Short mmCIF file of C-alpha atoms in Angstrom, two decimals:
data_model
loop_
_atom_site.label_atom_id
_atom_site.label_comp_id
_atom_site.label_asym_id
_atom_site.label_seq_id
_atom_site.Cartn_x
_atom_site.Cartn_y
_atom_site.Cartn_z
CA GLY A 1 3.63 -64.57 -8.65
CA ALA A 2 5.10 -67.72 -10.12
CA GLY A 3 3.71 -70.14 -7.56
CA VAL A 4 0.69 -72.46 -7.57
CA SER A 5 -2.50 -70.44 -7.42
CA GLN A 6 -5.80 -71.73 -6.05
CA SER A 7 -9.21 -70.12 -6.09
CA PRO A 8 -11.34 -69.36 -4.25
CA SER A 9 -9.32 -69.15 -1.05
CA ASN A 10 -12.48 -69.70 0.98
CA LYS A 11 -15.84 -71.18 0.02
CA VAL A 12 -18.91 -71.51 2.22
CA THR A 13 -21.88 -73.33 0.75
CA GLU A 14 -24.98 -75.18 1.77
CA LYS A 15 -25.19 -78.94 1.94
CA GLY A 16 -26.33 -80.40 -1.35
CA LYS A 17 -24.83 -77.70 -3.57
CA ASP A 18 -22.10 -78.34 -6.12
CA VAL A 19 -18.73 -76.61 -5.79
CA GLU A 20 -15.85 -76.13 -8.18
CA LEU A 21 -12.31 -75.50 -7.03
CA ARG A 22 -9.61 -74.24 -9.34
CA CYS A 23 -5.85 -74.74 -9.48
CA ASP A 24 -3.31 -72.93 -11.66
CA PRO A 25 -0.02 -74.85 -11.46
CA ILE A 26 3.44 -73.43 -11.95
CA SER A 27 4.06 -72.84 -15.63
CA GLY A 28 5.77 -75.82 -17.25
CA HIS A 29 4.89 -78.26 -14.48
CA THR A 30 3.40 -81.35 -16.08
CA ALA A 31 2.37 -83.12 -12.88
CA LEU A 32 -0.53 -81.87 -10.78
CA TYR A 33 -1.91 -83.27 -7.54
CA TRP A 34 -4.99 -82.65 -5.41
CA TYR A 35 -4.99 -83.29 -1.68
CA ARG A 36 -7.47 -82.78 1.12
CA GLN A 37 -6.66 -81.87 4.71
CA SER A 38 -9.43 -82.32 7.22
CA LEU A 39 -9.21 -80.69 10.63
CA GLY A 40 -6.36 -82.22 12.65
CA GLN A 41 -5.48 -84.69 9.92
CA GLY A 42 -2.62 -85.10 7.49
CA LEU A 43 -2.78 -84.59 3.76
CA GLU A 44 -5.03 -87.10 2.00
CA PHE A 45 -4.17 -87.83 -1.64
CA LEU A 46 -7.11 -87.38 -4.01
CA ILE A 47 -5.92 -87.48 -7.62
CA TYR A 48 -2.84 -87.09 -9.78
CA PHE A 49 -2.57 -85.69 -13.32
CA GLN A 50 0.28 -86.18 -15.75
CA GLY A 51 -0.48 -83.70 -18.51
CA ASN A 52 -4.22 -83.90 -19.09
CA SER A 53 -4.62 -87.52 -18.12
CA ALA A 54 -5.27 -88.84 -14.64
CA PRO A 55 -3.51 -92.18 -14.26
CA ASP A 56 -4.34 -92.31 -10.58
CA LYS A 57 -7.82 -91.43 -9.31
CA SER A 58 -7.65 -93.85 -6.43
CA GLY A 59 -7.91 -91.22 -3.75
CA LEU A 60 -11.24 -89.72 -4.80
CA PRO A 61 -13.51 -90.52 -1.84
CA SER A 62 -16.74 -91.01 -3.79
CA ASP A 63 -18.30 -90.58 -7.21
CA ARG A 64 -19.43 -87.11 -6.14
CA PHE A 65 -15.82 -86.04 -6.64
CA SER A 66 -14.36 -85.47 -10.08
CA ALA A 67 -11.46 -83.54 -11.53
CA GLU A 68 -10.25 -82.50 -14.91
CA ARG A 69 -7.28 -80.75 -16.37
CA THR A 70 -7.27 -78.95 -19.70
CA GLY A 71 -4.36 -77.83 -21.85
CA GLY A 72 -1.94 -79.45 -19.44
CA SER A 73 -2.36 -76.50 -17.14
CA VAL A 74 -5.42 -75.44 -15.11
CA SER A 75 -7.28 -78.09 -13.13
CA THR A 76 -10.71 -78.03 -11.55
CA LEU A 77 -11.93 -80.25 -8.74
CA THR A 78 -15.71 -80.57 -8.63
CA ILE A 79 -17.71 -81.85 -5.70
CA GLN A 80 -21.35 -82.57 -6.41
CA ARG A 81 -24.12 -82.64 -3.80
CA THR A 82 -21.75 -81.55 -1.07
CA GLN A 83 -21.96 -83.13 2.38
CA GLN A 84 -20.75 -81.75 5.70
CA GLU A 85 -17.92 -84.28 5.80
CA ASP A 86 -16.54 -82.63 2.65
CA SER A 87 -15.52 -79.63 4.77
CA ALA A 88 -11.72 -79.42 4.60
CA VAL A 89 -8.85 -77.52 3.08
CA TYR A 90 -8.28 -78.66 -0.49
CA LEU A 91 -4.67 -78.30 -1.60
CA CYS A 92 -3.25 -78.42 -5.08
CA ALA A 93 0.40 -79.10 -5.86
CA SER A 94 2.45 -79.29 -9.03
CA SER A 95 5.86 -80.62 -9.92
CA LEU A 96 8.07 -80.49 -12.98
CA VAL A 97 7.48 -84.13 -13.78
CA GLY A 98 5.70 -86.90 -11.97
CA SER A 99 7.80 -88.92 -9.60
CA ASN A 100 11.56 -89.22 -10.23
CA ASN A 101 12.40 -87.48 -7.00
CA GLN A 102 10.80 -84.14 -7.71
CA PRO A 103 9.35 -82.20 -4.77
CA GLN A 104 5.87 -80.78 -5.07
CA HIS A 105 5.03 -77.11 -4.82
CA PHE A 106 1.77 -76.35 -3.08
CA GLY A 107 -0.81 -73.63 -3.37
CA ASP A 108 -2.32 -72.03 -0.29
CA GLY A 109 -5.45 -74.14 -0.58
CA THR A 110 -9.20 -73.60 -0.67
CA ARG A 111 -10.92 -73.77 2.70
CA LEU A 112 -14.31 -75.36 2.03
CA SER A 113 -17.05 -75.16 4.63
CA ILE A 114 -20.34 -77.00 4.14
CA LEU A 115 -23.19 -75.72 6.27
CA ASP B 1 -4.06 -97.68 6.65
CA GLN B 2 -1.61 -94.87 7.27
CA GLN B 3 1.71 -95.69 5.66
CA VAL B 4 3.52 -92.64 7.03
CA LYS B 5 3.16 -91.75 10.67
CA GLN B 6 4.22 -88.83 12.80
CA ASN B 7 3.47 -89.90 16.34
CA SER B 8 4.20 -86.60 18.04
CA PRO B 9 1.49 -84.05 17.30
CA SER B 10 3.50 -81.27 18.93
CA LEU B 11 7.00 -80.36 20.09
CA SER B 12 8.23 -77.39 22.10
CA VAL B 13 11.89 -76.35 22.02
CA GLN B 14 13.90 -73.43 23.36
CA GLU B 15 15.46 -71.05 20.84
CA GLY B 16 19.03 -72.06 20.01
CA ARG B 17 18.52 -75.72 20.93
CA ILE B 18 18.06 -78.66 18.59
CA SER B 19 14.62 -79.66 17.30
CA ILE B 20 14.19 -83.31 16.33
CA LEU B 21 11.08 -84.31 14.43
CA ASN B 22 10.42 -87.97 13.79
CA CYS B 23 8.60 -89.94 11.14
CA ASP B 24 7.98 -93.66 10.65
CA TYR B 25 6.82 -95.49 7.57
CA THR B 26 5.59 -99.00 6.87
CA ASN B 27 6.20 -99.53 3.15
CA SER B 28 9.75 -100.73 2.51
CA MET B 29 9.31 -99.86 -1.18
CA PHE B 30 9.34 -96.12 -0.47
CA ASP B 31 12.54 -94.66 -1.86
CA TYR B 32 12.14 -90.89 -1.67
CA PHE B 33 11.35 -88.93 1.46
CA LEU B 34 10.59 -85.26 1.99
CA TRP B 35 9.90 -82.77 4.73
CA TYR B 36 7.51 -79.86 4.30
CA LYS B 37 6.88 -76.89 6.54
CA LYS B 38 3.44 -75.32 6.81
CA TYR B 39 2.41 -71.98 8.31
CA PRO B 40 -1.27 -71.31 9.11
CA ALA B 41 -3.42 -70.40 6.10
CA GLU B 42 -0.57 -71.24 3.70
CA GLY B 43 0.24 -74.31 1.67
CA PRO B 44 3.12 -76.58 2.69
CA THR B 45 6.54 -75.51 1.42
CA PHE B 46 9.25 -77.96 0.51
CA LEU B 47 12.10 -78.03 3.00
CA ILE B 48 14.47 -80.92 2.34
CA SER B 49 14.46 -84.39 0.83
CA ILE B 50 16.48 -87.58 0.84
CA SER B 51 16.58 -90.57 -1.46
CA SER B 52 16.91 -94.09 -0.15
CA ILE B 53 20.46 -94.44 -1.41
CA LYS B 54 21.58 -91.97 1.25
CA ASP B 55 21.28 -91.92 5.01
CA LYS B 56 21.84 -88.22 5.56
CA ASN B 57 21.20 -84.98 3.71
CA GLU B 58 22.10 -81.57 5.05
CA ASP B 59 20.98 -78.09 4.02
CA GLY B 60 22.08 -75.29 6.31
CA ARG B 61 20.41 -75.68 9.69
CA PHE B 62 18.31 -78.61 8.46
CA THR B 63 19.49 -82.23 8.32
CA VAL B 64 17.40 -85.25 7.43
CA PHE B 65 18.47 -88.72 8.57
CA LEU B 66 17.13 -91.93 7.08
CA ASN B 67 17.30 -95.32 8.79
CA LYS B 68 15.96 -97.78 6.24
CA SER B 69 16.22 -100.84 8.44
CA ALA B 70 14.06 -99.13 11.08
CA LYS B 71 11.85 -97.43 8.45
CA HIS B 72 12.44 -94.19 10.26
CA LEU B 73 13.45 -90.70 9.29
CA SER B 74 14.07 -87.62 11.31
CA LEU B 75 14.55 -83.92 10.73
CA HIS B 76 17.06 -82.04 12.86
CA ILE B 77 16.98 -78.26 13.08
CA VAL B 78 20.05 -76.69 14.67
CA PRO B 79 19.93 -74.08 16.04
CA SER B 80 16.17 -73.68 16.29
CA GLN B 81 14.75 -70.21 15.71
CA PRO B 82 11.32 -68.76 16.56
CA GLY B 83 10.60 -68.46 12.82
CA ASP B 84 10.84 -72.24 12.58
CA SER B 85 7.58 -72.51 14.51
CA ALA B 86 5.22 -74.25 12.09
CA VAL B 87 3.67 -77.63 11.33
CA TYR B 88 6.13 -80.06 9.77
CA PHE B 89 4.95 -82.88 7.51
CA CYS B 90 7.01 -85.81 6.34
CA ALA B 91 6.13 -87.51 3.08
CA ALA B 92 7.24 -90.62 1.21
CA GLU B 93 7.04 -91.80 -2.36
CA ARG B 94 7.71 -94.98 -4.26
CA TYR B 95 9.57 -94.48 -7.54
CA ASN B 96 7.26 -94.16 -10.55
CA PHE B 97 4.11 -94.53 -8.49
CA ASN B 98 3.49 -90.76 -8.57
CA LYS B 99 1.77 -90.77 -5.25
CA PHE B 100 3.01 -89.10 -2.11
CA TYR B 101 1.98 -90.31 1.33
CA PHE B 102 1.98 -87.71 4.08
CA GLY B 103 2.14 -87.96 7.83
CA SER B 104 -0.33 -86.10 10.03
CA GLY B 105 2.18 -83.42 10.96
CA THR B 106 4.06 -82.23 14.05
CA LYS B 107 3.50 -78.72 15.33
CA LEU B 108 6.84 -77.22 16.37
CA ASN B 109 6.91 -74.29 18.78
CA VAL B 110 10.29 -72.62 19.25
CA LYS B 111 10.22 -70.44 22.33
CA PRO B 112 12.31 -67.23 22.39
#
């Protein structure tokens, strides 16, 4: 389809392992966002990309979290040395441009479970 | 510090009646507000938005009201349908800051 695609849809891994989550935004969308939703909580902003650059990384919870975007399209969110508190649904969203009253379009998320 | 708050975690309404979902915010610099609907195991989908220059925006059965002085917005669904049962998130943005703040969501149950 033409929507935001995230993979994997589910990921179970052991504490201490690294994980990589992928997001394919809608074609032509220059803005890309990562969010995290922990159980019973709202959406927590992690990072924002405009093109390939990330002007706002303020939401990354620790230096174990990093993200990159290549070619102005696909983005990967990497969590190193995972901890149990990293368990959450990680959501990616894209919009045509950043800000300027553009709604975001979300993927279905990656449900990450750390054992 | 949560800048967008949805104080009702759940709401139950009879089919055909009005559903009113509420949202409060603390940052007076927010100037764009949105509502999203989320079904289980799916990402949120955009529903309706309003900019701060308006106090009402309507789209079919959905109307969003903005009260800037009270820093409050609400979503009205009339008439409510069972398919509207979902979690509803409100979100706010400040122009050019490229960062959306979301509430914790309200789970709406529309009973047939």
